[in-house]
Amino acid sequence: MAVSIVVLRTVFGILGNIISFLVCLAPIPTFIRIYKRKSSEGYQSIPYVIALFSAMLWIYYAMIKTNVVIMITINAVSLVIQIFYISFYLFYAPKKEKTLTVKFVLFVDVFAFGFIFFLTYFLLHGQKRVQILGYICMVFSLCVFVAPLGIIRKVIKTRSAEFMPFGLSFFLTLSAVMWFFYGLLLKDMNIALPNVLGFIFGVLQMILYMIYKKPGTKVLEPPVINLQEISDHVVDVVRLSSMVCSSQMRTLVPQDSADMEDTITIDEKIKGDIEKMKESKEMLLISKN
């Protein structure tokens, strides 16, 4: 019976490694979109910074608690991938988001981890160190599951799930199931307990995605343009503008007597043309009646 539990635990550990690796790859479509848009605007770096911090903590925890070596492999891979994601994000992020991300990385992944490391390594010893570090890992594992929910406010406000990747939520849910059974068979509640809420949060994210998912928008065809109508309107506008400009020039620019006579002659011709147009319209109306 003891052998079967060990085998089963190993199976769940291997499945947890595989699915967790898929979790690490789930944001790839997001970064492909960022690459195509040449901008990370609209996306957040918080989930990747928190995931990096969690991977660092679990590697430290696995090195202290010797019977969870299987967790070192996936968290080492995750650490490398998260560093790549954050670097990629910083490359395409706007200046404001880039500054905030750098500050967040320094505060969480450098100072916070350094503080925890020195606190537990130098001030705690033996089982007490493992216990306290396990509690810390449990808390920040919950942060990994909760971090993608930071986009919920934007999803509800915009009523669009564009920035909530479904793949990430789906694989996080599967990963939570595998690591829950691994921790349960290992009798390590620090591993099992966070994945209970991880499963709940993952399902909640998928439900929100289905609610606010929008079908592909249909590209509107440009309206049909009648070139003849445009040309007629352009001609009318040009004529009107030339008449206005000429009248303004006549009121602003001093003119000699010869120019004045020419101007009067032109004005009389215009008036005559207008009267002829009126007469032609009246004749047309009479003929219709």
Tab-separated table of C-alpha atoms in Angstrom:
chain	number	residue	atom	x	y	z
A	1	MET	CA	0.000	0.000	0.000
A	2	ALA	CA	2.849	2.375	0.845
A	3	VAL	CA	4.466	1.659	-2.533
A	4	SER	CA	1.247	2.440	-4.404
A	5	ILE	CA	0.934	5.790	-2.614
A	6	VAL	CA	4.512	6.674	-3.560
A	7	VAL	CA	3.869	5.699	-7.184
A	8	LEU	CA	0.601	7.613	-7.274
A	9	ARG	CA	2.266	10.630	-5.723
A	10	THR	CA	5.033	10.469	-8.325
A	11	VAL	CA	2.451	10.250	-11.123
A	12	PHE	CA	0.630	13.343	-9.857
A	13	GLY	CA	3.981	15.095	-9.450
A	14	ILE	CA	4.956	14.342	-13.054
A	15	LEU	CA	1.527	15.402	-14.334
A	16	GLY	CA	1.824	18.528	-12.222
A	17	ASN	CA	5.188	19.264	-13.846
A	18	ILE	CA	3.789	18.767	-17.357
A	19	ILE	CA	0.659	20.862	-16.818
A	20	SER	CA	2.581	23.557	-14.942
A	21	PHE	CA	4.911	23.752	-17.933
A	22	LEU	CA	1.843	24.276	-20.134
A	23	VAL	CA	0.756	26.989	-17.690
A	24	CYS	CA	4.090	28.689	-18.285
A	25	LEU	CA	3.495	28.496	-22.052
A	26	ALA	CA	-0.134	29.663	-21.896
A	27	PRO	CA	0.730	33.415	-22.098
A	28	ILE	CA	2.579	32.922	-25.408
A	29	PRO	CA	-0.432	34.085	-27.523
A	30	THR	CA	-0.524	37.226	-25.393
A	31	PHE	CA	3.120	37.986	-26.113
A	32	ILE	CA	2.633	37.199	-29.806
A	33	ARG	CA	-0.088	39.848	-29.829
A	34	ILE	CA	2.213	42.261	-28.009
A	35	TYR	CA	4.902	41.587	-30.612
A	36	LYS	CA	2.512	42.231	-33.491
A	37	ARG	CA	1.183	45.406	-31.916
A	38	LYS	CA	4.694	46.483	-30.838
A	39	SER	CA	3.139	47.578	-27.558
A	40	SER	CA	2.218	45.922	-24.249
A	41	GLU	CA	-0.409	48.562	-23.498
A	42	GLY	CA	-3.551	46.956	-22.092
A	43	TYR	CA	-1.715	44.052	-20.446
A	44	GLN	CA	-0.313	43.755	-16.940
A	45	SER	CA	3.058	42.443	-15.779
A	46	ILE	CA	1.892	41.667	-12.227
A	47	PRO	CA	1.054	37.961	-12.845
A	48	TYR	CA	4.539	37.287	-14.248
A	49	VAL	CA	6.338	39.131	-11.447
A	50	ILE	CA	4.316	37.225	-8.825
A	51	ALA	CA	4.883	33.918	-10.658
A	52	LEU	CA	8.643	34.578	-10.684
A	53	PHE	CA	8.586	35.288	-6.949
A	54	SER	CA	6.578	32.120	-6.294
A	55	ALA	CA	9.022	29.994	-8.330
A	56	MET	CA	11.951	31.392	-6.346
A	57	LEU	CA	10.217	30.624	-3.056
A	58	TRP	CA	9.269	27.053	-4.036
A	59	ILE	CA	12.823	26.295	-5.185
A	60	TYR	CA	14.093	27.517	-1.815
A	61	TYR	CA	11.419	25.456	-0.023
A	62	ALA	CA	12.167	22.296	-2.047
A	63	MET	CA	15.889	22.603	-1.335
A	64	ILE	CA	15.223	22.741	2.417
A	65	LYS	CA	12.559	20.010	2.465
A	66	THR	CA	14.452	17.211	0.717
A	67	ASN	CA	11.510	14.949	-0.199
A	68	VAL	CA	9.950	17.411	-2.691
A	69	VAL	CA	12.820	17.518	-5.166
A	70	ILE	CA	10.324	17.005	-8.009
A	71	MET	CA	9.205	20.598	-7.443
A	72	ILE	CA	12.658	21.979	-8.198
A	73	THR	CA	12.547	21.022	-11.882
A	74	ILE	CA	9.315	22.770	-12.836
A	75	ASN	CA	10.003	25.849	-10.720
A	76	ALA	CA	13.485	26.201	-12.211
A	77	VAL	CA	11.951	26.091	-15.689
A	78	SER	CA	9.235	28.503	-14.609
A	79	LEU	CA	11.835	30.902	-13.216
A	80	VAL	CA	13.646	31.087	-16.567
A	81	ILE	CA	10.395	31.497	-18.538
A	82	GLN	CA	9.042	34.227	-16.252
A	83	ILE	CA	12.293	36.173	-16.572
A	84	PHE	CA	11.923	35.965	-20.350
A	85	TYR	CA	8.296	37.154	-20.192
A	86	ILE	CA	9.139	40.109	-17.973
A	87	SER	CA	12.053	41.097	-20.200
A	88	PHE	CA	9.841	40.856	-23.297
A	89	TYR	CA	7.148	42.927	-21.584
A	90	LEU	CA	9.644	45.604	-20.601
A	91	PHE	CA	10.926	45.843	-24.161
A	92	TYR	CA	7.485	46.761	-25.556
A	93	ALA	CA	5.977	48.489	-22.503
A	94	PRO	CA	5.225	52.226	-22.459
A	95	LYS	CA	7.542	54.303	-20.306
A	96	LYS	CA	5.120	54.509	-17.371
A	97	GLU	CA	4.382	50.762	-17.336
A	98	LYS	CA	8.074	49.985	-17.763
A	99	THR	CA	8.990	52.058	-14.710
A	100	LEU	CA	6.249	50.484	-12.585
A	101	THR	CA	7.300	46.972	-13.637
A	102	VAL	CA	10.955	47.578	-12.774
A	103	LYS	CA	9.976	48.956	-9.364
A	104	PHE	CA	7.687	46.002	-8.745
A	105	VAL	CA	10.400	43.499	-9.711
A	106	LEU	CA	12.923	45.172	-7.408
A	107	PHE	CA	10.478	45.353	-4.517
A	108	VAL	CA	9.054	41.797	-4.794
A	109	ASP	CA	11.647	39.606	-6.491
A	110	VAL	CA	14.752	41.234	-5.033
A	111	PHE	CA	14.043	42.923	-1.680
A	112	ALA	CA	11.084	40.805	-0.507
A	113	PHE	CA	12.725	37.511	-1.440
A	114	GLY	CA	16.032	38.636	0.028
A	115	PHE	CA	14.319	39.599	3.275
A	116	ILE	CA	12.551	36.216	3.514
A	117	PHE	CA	15.734	34.324	2.678
A	118	PHE	CA	17.888	36.030	5.312
A	119	LEU	CA	15.089	35.927	7.904
A	120	THR	CA	14.455	32.177	7.543
A	121	TYR	CA	18.042	31.100	6.870
A	122	PHE	CA	19.785	32.911	9.691
A	123	LEU	CA	17.069	33.276	12.363
A	124	LEU	CA	15.217	29.971	11.995
A	125	HIS	CA	16.536	26.429	12.081
A	126	GLY	CA	15.356	22.874	11.451
A	127	GLN	CA	11.638	22.081	11.239
A	128	LYS	CA	10.677	25.597	12.314
A	129	ARG	CA	12.363	27.007	9.216
A	130	VAL	CA	10.524	24.535	6.956
A	131	GLN	CA	7.190	25.294	8.614
A	132	ILE	CA	7.463	29.095	8.403
A	133	LEU	CA	8.775	28.992	4.839
A	134	GLY	CA	5.948	26.617	3.902
A	135	TYR	CA	3.385	29.111	5.197
A	136	ILE	CA	5.022	31.880	3.202
A	137	CYS	CA	5.023	29.742	0.056
A	138	MET	CA	1.362	28.923	0.604
A	139	VAL	CA	0.402	32.598	0.828
A	140	PHE	CA	2.251	33.578	-2.318
A	141	SER	CA	0.975	30.542	-4.212
A	142	LEU	CA	-2.479	31.981	-3.622
A	143	CYS	CA	-1.206	35.260	-5.068
A	144	VAL	CA	-0.244	33.414	-8.273
A	145	PHE	CA	-3.809	32.161	-8.638
A	146	VAL	CA	-5.335	35.498	-7.647
A	147	ALA	CA	-3.010	37.689	-9.756
A	148	PRO	CA	-4.856	37.118	-13.074
A	149	LEU	CA	-8.046	38.272	-11.338
A	150	GLY	CA	-6.596	41.780	-11.243
A	151	ILE	CA	-7.832	42.163	-14.809
A	152	ILE	CA	-11.441	41.411	-13.767
A	153	ARG	CA	-12.170	45.071	-13.065
A	154	LYS	CA	-11.141	45.955	-16.587
A	155	VAL	CA	-13.108	43.022	-18.052
A	156	ILE	CA	-16.294	44.064	-16.228
A	157	LYS	CA	-15.804	47.747	-17.018
A	158	THR	CA	-15.188	47.184	-20.732
A	159	ARG	CA	-17.494	44.131	-20.877
A	160	SER	CA	-14.807	42.375	-22.889
A	161	ALA	CA	-12.558	39.382	-22.072
A	162	GLU	CA	-9.922	40.441	-24.603
A	163	PHE	CA	-7.226	40.803	-21.945
A	164	MET	CA	-8.155	37.687	-19.947
A	165	PRO	CA	-6.402	34.735	-21.613
A	166	PHE	CA	-8.577	31.617	-21.368
A	167	GLY	CA	-5.640	29.239	-21.818
A	168	LEU	CA	-3.905	30.533	-18.704
A	169	SER	CA	-7.032	30.115	-16.564
A	170	PHE	CA	-7.692	26.613	-17.938
A	171	PHE	CA	-4.190	25.280	-17.318
A	172	LEU	CA	-4.005	26.931	-13.892
A	173	THR	CA	-7.133	25.018	-12.929
A	174	LEU	CA	-5.724	21.686	-14.126
A	175	SER	CA	-2.423	22.408	-12.437
A	176	ALA	CA	-4.214	23.146	-9.166
A	177	VAL	CA	-5.924	19.740	-9.304
A	178	MET	CA	-2.657	17.856	-9.879
A	179	TRP	CA	-0.674	19.674	-7.186
A	180	PHE	CA	-3.530	19.325	-4.716
A	181	PHE	CA	-3.413	15.525	-4.977
A	182	TYR	CA	0.392	15.574	-4.925
A	183	GLY	CA	0.404	17.605	-1.706
A	184	LEU	CA	-2.378	15.491	-0.208
A	185	LEU	CA	-0.512	12.219	-0.859
A	186	LEU	CA	2.676	13.832	0.434
A	187	LYS	CA	0.740	15.025	3.511
A	188	ASP	CA	2.037	18.534	2.908
A	189	MET	CA	-0.784	21.039	3.416
A	190	ASN	CA	1.477	23.877	2.324
A	191	ILE	CA	1.281	22.405	-1.169
A	192	ALA	CA	-2.272	21.031	-1.101
A	193	LEU	CA	-4.227	23.870	0.534
A	194	PRO	CA	-3.401	26.743	-1.871
A	195	ASN	CA	-4.515	24.617	-4.805
A	196	VAL	CA	-8.041	24.336	-3.378
A	197	LEU	CA	-8.516	28.077	-3.819
A	198	GLY	CA	-6.467	27.877	-7.018
A	199	PHE	CA	-9.079	25.540	-8.461
A	200	ILE	CA	-11.916	27.852	-7.363
A	201	PHE	CA	-10.236	30.958	-8.804
A	202	GLY	CA	-9.438	29.155	-12.058
A	203	VAL	CA	-13.057	28.081	-12.547
A	204	LEU	CA	-14.221	31.615	-11.735
A	205	GLN	CA	-11.911	33.084	-14.379
A	206	MET	CA	-13.203	30.666	-17.024
A	207	ILE	CA	-16.805	31.536	-16.148
A	208	LEU	CA	-16.070	35.253	-16.505
A	209	TYR	CA	-14.355	34.583	-19.814
A	210	MET	CA	-17.437	32.779	-21.145
A	211	ILE	CA	-19.728	35.580	-19.927
A	212	TYR	CA	-17.751	38.464	-21.409
A	213	LYS	CA	-16.330	36.707	-24.429
A	214	LYS	CA	-17.232	38.537	-27.616
A	215	PRO	CA	-17.448	36.855	-31.008
A	216	GLY	CA	-15.112	38.060	-33.700
A	217	THR	CA	-16.137	41.470	-34.776
A	218	LYS	CA	-17.187	41.825	-38.367
A	219	VAL	CA	-15.187	44.337	-40.316
A	220	LEU	CA	-17.465	46.997	-41.763
A	221	GLU	CA	-17.190	47.563	-45.463
A	222	PRO	CA	-16.469	51.135	-46.491
A	223	PRO	CA	-19.481	52.926	-47.927
A	224	VAL	CA	-19.780	53.116	-51.704
A	225	ILE	CA	-18.616	56.520	-52.867
A	226	ASN	CA	-20.156	58.223	-55.877
A	227	LEU	CA	-17.270	60.011	-57.552
A	228	GLN	CA	-19.589	62.044	-59.732
A	229	GLU	CA	-21.391	63.489	-56.690
A	230	ILE	CA	-18.063	64.287	-55.021
A	231	SER	CA	-16.804	66.067	-58.118
A	232	ASP	CA	-20.012	68.116	-58.338
A	233	HIS	CA	-19.734	69.100	-54.667
A	234	VAL	CA	-16.065	69.981	-55.064
A	235	VAL	CA	-16.802	72.192	-58.042
A	236	ASP	CA	-19.590	73.966	-56.142
A	237	VAL	CA	-17.339	74.530	-53.118
A	238	VAL	CA	-14.531	75.871	-55.304
A	239	ARG	CA	-16.925	78.224	-57.024
A	240	LEU	CA	-18.357	79.457	-53.734
A	241	SER	CA	-14.927	79.950	-52.184
A	242	SER	CA	-13.674	81.859	-55.224
A	243	MET	CA	-16.683	84.158	-55.081
A	244	VAL	CA	-16.210	84.788	-51.347
A	245	CYS	CA	-12.501	85.392	-51.742
A	246	SER	CA	-13.009	87.786	-54.629
A	247	SER	CA	-15.621	89.765	-52.688
A	248	GLN	CA	-13.319	89.940	-49.659
A	249	MET	CA	-10.422	91.086	-51.803
A	250	ARG	CA	-12.570	93.795	-53.287
A	251	THR	CA	-13.412	95.174	-49.855
A	252	LEU	CA	-9.858	95.042	-48.531
A	253	VAL	CA	-7.600	95.986	-51.437
A	254	PRO	CA	-7.627	99.581	-52.764
A	255	GLN	CA	-8.632	99.686	-56.406
A	256	ASP	CA	-8.212	102.307	-59.058
A	257	SER	CA	-11.049	103.554	-61.252
A	258	ALA	CA	-10.310	101.092	-64.085
A	259	ASP	CA	-10.419	98.143	-61.741
A	260	MET	CA	-13.610	99.491	-60.199
A	261	GLU	CA	-15.251	99.653	-63.634
A	262	ASP	CA	-14.145	96.078	-64.414
A	263	THR	CA	-15.500	94.942	-61.041
A	264	ILE	CA	-18.844	96.651	-61.616
A	265	THR	CA	-19.015	95.071	-65.069
A	266	ILE	CA	-18.343	91.607	-63.599
A	267	ASP	CA	-20.927	92.142	-60.863
A	268	GLU	CA	-23.500	93.197	-63.447
A	269	LYS	CA	-22.747	90.066	-65.478
A	270	ILE	CA	-23.175	87.899	-62.371
A	271	LYS	CA	-26.479	89.600	-61.569
A	272	GLY	CA	-27.593	89.118	-65.141
A	273	ASP	CA	-26.703	85.414	-65.034
A	274	ILE	CA	-28.657	85.006	-61.784
A	275	GLU	CA	-31.702	86.707	-63.279
A	276	LYS	CA	-31.500	84.489	-66.372
A	277	MET	CA	-31.347	81.394	-64.127
A	278	LYS	CA	-34.429	82.555	-62.226
A	279	GLU	CA	-36.300	83.166	-65.474
A	280	SER	CA	-35.363	79.726	-66.797
A	281	LYS	CA	-36.600	78.067	-63.568
A	282	GLU	CA	-39.899	79.967	-63.768
A	283	MET	CA	-40.361	78.918	-67.396
A	284	LEU	CA	-39.629	75.297	-66.457
A	285	LEU	CA	-42.239	75.375	-63.659
A	286	ILE	CA	-44.845	76.926	-65.989
A	287	SER	CA	-44.198	74.255	-68.648
A	288	LYS	CA	-44.616	71.459	-66.047
A	289	ASN	CA	-47.902	72.908	-64.824
